[in-house]
mmCIF file of N, CA and C in Angstrom:
data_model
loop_
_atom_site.group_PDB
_atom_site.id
_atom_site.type_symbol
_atom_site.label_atom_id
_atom_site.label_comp_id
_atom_site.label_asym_id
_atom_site.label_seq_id
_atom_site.Cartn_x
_atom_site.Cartn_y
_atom_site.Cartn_z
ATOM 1 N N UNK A 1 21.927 -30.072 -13.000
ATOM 2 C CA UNK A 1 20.710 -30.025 -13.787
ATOM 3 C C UNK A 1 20.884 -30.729 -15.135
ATOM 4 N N UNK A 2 22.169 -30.630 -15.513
ATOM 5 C CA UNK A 2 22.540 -31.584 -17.138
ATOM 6 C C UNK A 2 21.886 -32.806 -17.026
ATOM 7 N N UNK A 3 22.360 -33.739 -16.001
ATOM 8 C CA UNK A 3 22.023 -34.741 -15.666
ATOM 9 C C UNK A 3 20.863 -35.227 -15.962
ATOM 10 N N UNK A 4 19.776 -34.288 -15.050
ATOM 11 C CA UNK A 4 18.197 -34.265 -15.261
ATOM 12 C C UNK A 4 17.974 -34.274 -16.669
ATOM 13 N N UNK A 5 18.520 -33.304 -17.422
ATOM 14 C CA UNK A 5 18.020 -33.237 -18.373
ATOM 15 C C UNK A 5 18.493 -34.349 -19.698
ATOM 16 N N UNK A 6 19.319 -34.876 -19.230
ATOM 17 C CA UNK A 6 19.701 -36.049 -19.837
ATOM 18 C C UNK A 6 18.746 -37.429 -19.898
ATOM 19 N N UNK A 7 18.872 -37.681 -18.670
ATOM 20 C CA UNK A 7 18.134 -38.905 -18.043
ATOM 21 C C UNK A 7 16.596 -38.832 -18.835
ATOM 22 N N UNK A 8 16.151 -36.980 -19.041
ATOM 23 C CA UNK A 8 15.043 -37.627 -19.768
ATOM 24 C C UNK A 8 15.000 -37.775 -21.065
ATOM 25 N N UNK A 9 15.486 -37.468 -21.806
ATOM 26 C CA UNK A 9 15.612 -37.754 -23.014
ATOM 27 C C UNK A 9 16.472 -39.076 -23.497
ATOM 28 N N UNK A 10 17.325 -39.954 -22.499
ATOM 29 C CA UNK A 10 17.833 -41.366 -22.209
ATOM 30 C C UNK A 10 16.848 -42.059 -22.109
ATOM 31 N N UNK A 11 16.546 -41.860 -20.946
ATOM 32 C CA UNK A 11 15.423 -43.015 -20.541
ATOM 33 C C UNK A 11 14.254 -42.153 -19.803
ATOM 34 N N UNK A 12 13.299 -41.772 -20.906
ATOM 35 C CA UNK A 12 11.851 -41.350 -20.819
ATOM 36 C C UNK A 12 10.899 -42.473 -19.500
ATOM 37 N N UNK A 13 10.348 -41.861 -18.606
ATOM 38 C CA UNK A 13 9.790 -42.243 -17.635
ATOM 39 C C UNK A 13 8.276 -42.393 -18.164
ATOM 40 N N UNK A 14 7.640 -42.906 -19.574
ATOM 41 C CA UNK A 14 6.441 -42.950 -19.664
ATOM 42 C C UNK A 14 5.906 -44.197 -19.781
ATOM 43 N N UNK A 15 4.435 -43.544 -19.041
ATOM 44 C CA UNK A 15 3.553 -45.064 -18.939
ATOM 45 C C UNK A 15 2.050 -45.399 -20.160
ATOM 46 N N UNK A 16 1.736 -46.203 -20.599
ATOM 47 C CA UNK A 16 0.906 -46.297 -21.255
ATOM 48 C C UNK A 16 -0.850 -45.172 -20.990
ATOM 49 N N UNK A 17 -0.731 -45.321 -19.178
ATOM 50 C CA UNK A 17 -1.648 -44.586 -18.949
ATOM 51 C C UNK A 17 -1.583 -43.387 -19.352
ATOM 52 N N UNK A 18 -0.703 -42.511 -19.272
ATOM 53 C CA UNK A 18 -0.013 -41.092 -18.746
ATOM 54 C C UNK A 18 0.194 -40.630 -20.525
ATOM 55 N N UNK A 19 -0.186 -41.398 -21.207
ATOM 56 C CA UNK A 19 -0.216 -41.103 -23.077
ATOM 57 C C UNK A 19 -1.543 -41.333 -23.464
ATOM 58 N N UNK A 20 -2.257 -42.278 -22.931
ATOM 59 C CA UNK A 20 -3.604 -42.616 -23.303
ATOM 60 C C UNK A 20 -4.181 -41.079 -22.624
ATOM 61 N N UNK A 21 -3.806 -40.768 -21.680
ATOM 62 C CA UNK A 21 -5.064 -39.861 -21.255
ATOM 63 C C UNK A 21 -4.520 -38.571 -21.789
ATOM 64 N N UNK A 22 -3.325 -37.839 -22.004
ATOM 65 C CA UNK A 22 -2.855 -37.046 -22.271
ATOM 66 C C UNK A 22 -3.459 -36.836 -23.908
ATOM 67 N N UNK A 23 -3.540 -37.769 -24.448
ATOM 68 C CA UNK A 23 -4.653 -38.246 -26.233
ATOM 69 C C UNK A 23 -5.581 -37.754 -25.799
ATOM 70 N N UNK A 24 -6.340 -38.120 -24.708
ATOM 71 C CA UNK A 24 -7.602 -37.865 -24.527
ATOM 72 C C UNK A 24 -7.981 -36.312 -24.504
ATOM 73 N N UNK A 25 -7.334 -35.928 -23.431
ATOM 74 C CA UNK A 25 -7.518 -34.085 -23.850
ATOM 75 C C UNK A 25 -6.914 -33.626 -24.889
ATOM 76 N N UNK A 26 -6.040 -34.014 -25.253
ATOM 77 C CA UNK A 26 -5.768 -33.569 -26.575
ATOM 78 C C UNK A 26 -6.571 -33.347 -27.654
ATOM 79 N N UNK A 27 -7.371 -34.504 -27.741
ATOM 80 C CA UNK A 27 -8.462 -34.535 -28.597
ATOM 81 C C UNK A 27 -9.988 -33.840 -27.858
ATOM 82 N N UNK A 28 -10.057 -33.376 -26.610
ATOM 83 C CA UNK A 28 -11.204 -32.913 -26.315
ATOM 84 C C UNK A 28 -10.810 -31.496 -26.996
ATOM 85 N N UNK A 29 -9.224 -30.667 -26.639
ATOM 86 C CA UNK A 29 -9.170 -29.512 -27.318
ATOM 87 C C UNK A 29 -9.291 -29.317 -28.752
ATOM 88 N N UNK A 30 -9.145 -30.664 -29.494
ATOM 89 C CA UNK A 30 -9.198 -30.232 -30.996
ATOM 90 C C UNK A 30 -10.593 -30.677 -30.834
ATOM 91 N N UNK A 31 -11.354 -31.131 -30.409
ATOM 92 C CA UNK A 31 -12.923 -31.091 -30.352
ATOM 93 C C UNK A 31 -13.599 -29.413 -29.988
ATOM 94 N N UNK A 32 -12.962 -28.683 -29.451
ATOM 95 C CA UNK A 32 -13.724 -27.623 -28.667
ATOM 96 C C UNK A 32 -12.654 -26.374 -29.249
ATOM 97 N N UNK A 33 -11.897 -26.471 -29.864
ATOM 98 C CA UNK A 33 -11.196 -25.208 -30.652
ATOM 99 C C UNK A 33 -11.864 -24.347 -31.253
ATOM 100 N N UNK A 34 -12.934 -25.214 -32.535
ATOM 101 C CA UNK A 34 -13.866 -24.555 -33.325
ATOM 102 C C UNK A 34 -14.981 -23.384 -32.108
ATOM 103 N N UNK A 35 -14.630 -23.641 -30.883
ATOM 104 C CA UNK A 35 -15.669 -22.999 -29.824
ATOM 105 C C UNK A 35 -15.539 -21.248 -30.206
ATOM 106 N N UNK A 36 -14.208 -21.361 -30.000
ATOM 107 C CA UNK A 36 -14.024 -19.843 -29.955
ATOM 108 C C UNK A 36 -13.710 -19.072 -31.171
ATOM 109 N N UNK A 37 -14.702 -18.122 -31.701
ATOM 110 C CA UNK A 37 -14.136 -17.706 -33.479
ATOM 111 C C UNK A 37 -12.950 -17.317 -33.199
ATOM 112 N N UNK A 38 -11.999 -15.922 -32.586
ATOM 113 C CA UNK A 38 -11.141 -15.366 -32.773
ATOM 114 C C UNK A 38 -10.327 -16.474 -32.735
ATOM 115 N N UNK A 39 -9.783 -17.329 -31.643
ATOM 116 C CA UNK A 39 -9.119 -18.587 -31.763
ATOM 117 C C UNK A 39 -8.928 -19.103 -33.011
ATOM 118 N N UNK A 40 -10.081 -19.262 -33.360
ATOM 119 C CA UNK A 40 -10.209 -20.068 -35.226
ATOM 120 C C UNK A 40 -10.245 -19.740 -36.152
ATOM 121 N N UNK A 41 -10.217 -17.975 -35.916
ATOM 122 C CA UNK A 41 -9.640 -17.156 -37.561
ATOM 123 C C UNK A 41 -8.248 -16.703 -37.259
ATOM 124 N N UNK A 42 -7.595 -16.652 -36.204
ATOM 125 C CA UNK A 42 -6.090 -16.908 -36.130
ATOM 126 C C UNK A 42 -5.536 -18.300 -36.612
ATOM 127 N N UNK A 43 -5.864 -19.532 -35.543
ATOM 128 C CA UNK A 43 -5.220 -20.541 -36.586
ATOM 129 C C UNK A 43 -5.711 -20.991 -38.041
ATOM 130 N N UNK A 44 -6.592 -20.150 -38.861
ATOM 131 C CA UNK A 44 -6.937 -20.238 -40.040
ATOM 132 C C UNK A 44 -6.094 -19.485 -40.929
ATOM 133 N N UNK A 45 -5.490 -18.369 -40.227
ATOM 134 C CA UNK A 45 -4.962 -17.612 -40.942
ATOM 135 C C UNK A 45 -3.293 -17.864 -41.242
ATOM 136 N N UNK A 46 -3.077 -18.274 -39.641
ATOM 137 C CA UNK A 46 -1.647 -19.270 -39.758
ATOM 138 C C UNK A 46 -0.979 -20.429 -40.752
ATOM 139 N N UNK A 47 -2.446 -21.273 -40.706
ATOM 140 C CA UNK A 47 -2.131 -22.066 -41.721
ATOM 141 C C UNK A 47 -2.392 -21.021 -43.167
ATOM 142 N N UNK A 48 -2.757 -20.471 -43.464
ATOM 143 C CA UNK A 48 -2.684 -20.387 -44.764
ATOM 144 C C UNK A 48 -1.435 -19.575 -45.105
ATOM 145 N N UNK A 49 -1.197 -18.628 -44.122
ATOM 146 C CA UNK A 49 0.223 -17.811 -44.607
ATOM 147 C C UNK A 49 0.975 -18.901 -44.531
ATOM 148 N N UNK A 50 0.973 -19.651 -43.658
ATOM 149 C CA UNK A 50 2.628 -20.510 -43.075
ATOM 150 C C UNK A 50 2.438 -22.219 -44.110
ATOM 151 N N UNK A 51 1.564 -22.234 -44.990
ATOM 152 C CA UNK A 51 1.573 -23.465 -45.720
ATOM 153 C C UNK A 51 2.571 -24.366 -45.964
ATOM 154 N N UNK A 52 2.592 -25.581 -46.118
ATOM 155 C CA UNK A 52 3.962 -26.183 -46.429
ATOM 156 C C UNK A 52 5.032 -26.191 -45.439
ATOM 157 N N UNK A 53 4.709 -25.537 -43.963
ATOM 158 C CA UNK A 53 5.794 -25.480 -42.785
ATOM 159 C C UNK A 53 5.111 -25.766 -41.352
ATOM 160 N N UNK A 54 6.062 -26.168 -40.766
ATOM 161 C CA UNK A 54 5.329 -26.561 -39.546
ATOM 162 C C UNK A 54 4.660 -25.480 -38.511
ATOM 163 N N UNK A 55 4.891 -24.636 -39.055
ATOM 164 C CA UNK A 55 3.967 -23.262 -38.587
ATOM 165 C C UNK A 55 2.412 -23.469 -39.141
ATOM 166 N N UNK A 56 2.050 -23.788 -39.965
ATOM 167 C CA UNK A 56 0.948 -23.910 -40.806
ATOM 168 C C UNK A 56 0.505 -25.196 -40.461
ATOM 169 N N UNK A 57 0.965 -26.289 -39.740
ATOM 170 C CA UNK A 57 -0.231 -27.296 -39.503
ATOM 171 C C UNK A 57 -0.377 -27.314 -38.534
ATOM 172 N N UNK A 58 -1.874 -27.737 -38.262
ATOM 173 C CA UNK A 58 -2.869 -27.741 -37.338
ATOM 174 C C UNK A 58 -2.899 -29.399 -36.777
ATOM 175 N N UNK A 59 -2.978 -29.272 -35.315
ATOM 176 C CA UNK A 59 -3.011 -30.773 -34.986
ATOM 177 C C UNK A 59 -4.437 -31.590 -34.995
ATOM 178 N N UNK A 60 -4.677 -32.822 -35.626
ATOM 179 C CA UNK A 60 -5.683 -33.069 -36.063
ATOM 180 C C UNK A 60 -5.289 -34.643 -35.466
ATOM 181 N N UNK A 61 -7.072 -35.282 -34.987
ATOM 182 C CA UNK A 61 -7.394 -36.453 -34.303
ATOM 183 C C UNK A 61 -6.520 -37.477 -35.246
ATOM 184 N N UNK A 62 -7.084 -37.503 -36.586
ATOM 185 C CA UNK A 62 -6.130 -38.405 -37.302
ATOM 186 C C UNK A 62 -4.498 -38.352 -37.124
ATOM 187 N N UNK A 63 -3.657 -37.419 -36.847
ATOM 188 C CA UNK A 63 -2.709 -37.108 -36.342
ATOM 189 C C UNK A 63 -2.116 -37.690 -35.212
ATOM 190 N N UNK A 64 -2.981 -37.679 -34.294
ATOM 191 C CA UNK A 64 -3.023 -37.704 -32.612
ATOM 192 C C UNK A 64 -3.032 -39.516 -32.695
ATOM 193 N N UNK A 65 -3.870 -39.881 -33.606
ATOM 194 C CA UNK A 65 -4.399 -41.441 -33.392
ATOM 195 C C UNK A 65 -3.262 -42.101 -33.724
ATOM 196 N N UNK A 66 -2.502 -41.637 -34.977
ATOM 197 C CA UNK A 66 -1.658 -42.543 -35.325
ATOM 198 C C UNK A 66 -0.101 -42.504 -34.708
ATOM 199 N N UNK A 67 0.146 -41.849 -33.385
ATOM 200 C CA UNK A 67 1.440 -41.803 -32.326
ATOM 201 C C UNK A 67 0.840 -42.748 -31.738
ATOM 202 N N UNK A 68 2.465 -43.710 -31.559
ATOM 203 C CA UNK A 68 1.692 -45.292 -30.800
ATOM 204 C C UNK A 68 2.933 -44.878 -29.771
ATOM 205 N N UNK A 69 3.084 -45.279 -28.441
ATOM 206 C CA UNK A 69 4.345 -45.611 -27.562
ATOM 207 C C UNK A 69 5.210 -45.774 -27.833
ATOM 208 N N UNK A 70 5.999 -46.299 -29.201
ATOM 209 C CA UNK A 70 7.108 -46.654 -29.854
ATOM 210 C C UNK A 70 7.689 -45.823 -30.172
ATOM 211 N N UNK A 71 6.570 -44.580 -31.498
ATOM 212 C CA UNK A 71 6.530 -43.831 -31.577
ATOM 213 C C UNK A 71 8.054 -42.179 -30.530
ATOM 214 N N UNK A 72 7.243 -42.313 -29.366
ATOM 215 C CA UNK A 72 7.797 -41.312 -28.039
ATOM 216 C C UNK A 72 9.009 -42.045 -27.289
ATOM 217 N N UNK A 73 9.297 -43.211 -27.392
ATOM 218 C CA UNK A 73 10.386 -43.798 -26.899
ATOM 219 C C UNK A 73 11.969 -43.789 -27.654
#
């Protein structure tokens, strides 16, 4: 199993498609988060206790847009 788990973090098996669309829902969920209140007064509340740490940020389209392929390789 080492192996496996080597090989992917060596040489990542990704395709341009398989990132473009994976963006795509990504961004439909940060489109449709605001849906549910309890959902959105938990991660409201996260970020504000957890400020300044990666507990406290929220993933955002501007975020999402600017990972290019280079980026994950």
């Amino acid at each position: 199993i080492l192996p496996i788990l080597k090989s992917f973090f060596t040489s990542p098996n990704l395709e341009e498609d398989l990132v473009s669309t994976t963006k795509g829902k990504l961004t439909e969920e940060i489109n449709r988060r605001n849906d549910n209140v309890t959902s959105l007064a938990k991660r409201k509340i996260r970020e504000v206790m957890f400020r300044g740490t990666i507990l406290g940020t929220s993933m955002s389209k501007t975020n999402l847009d600017r990972i290019k392929m280079d980026d994950l390789l």
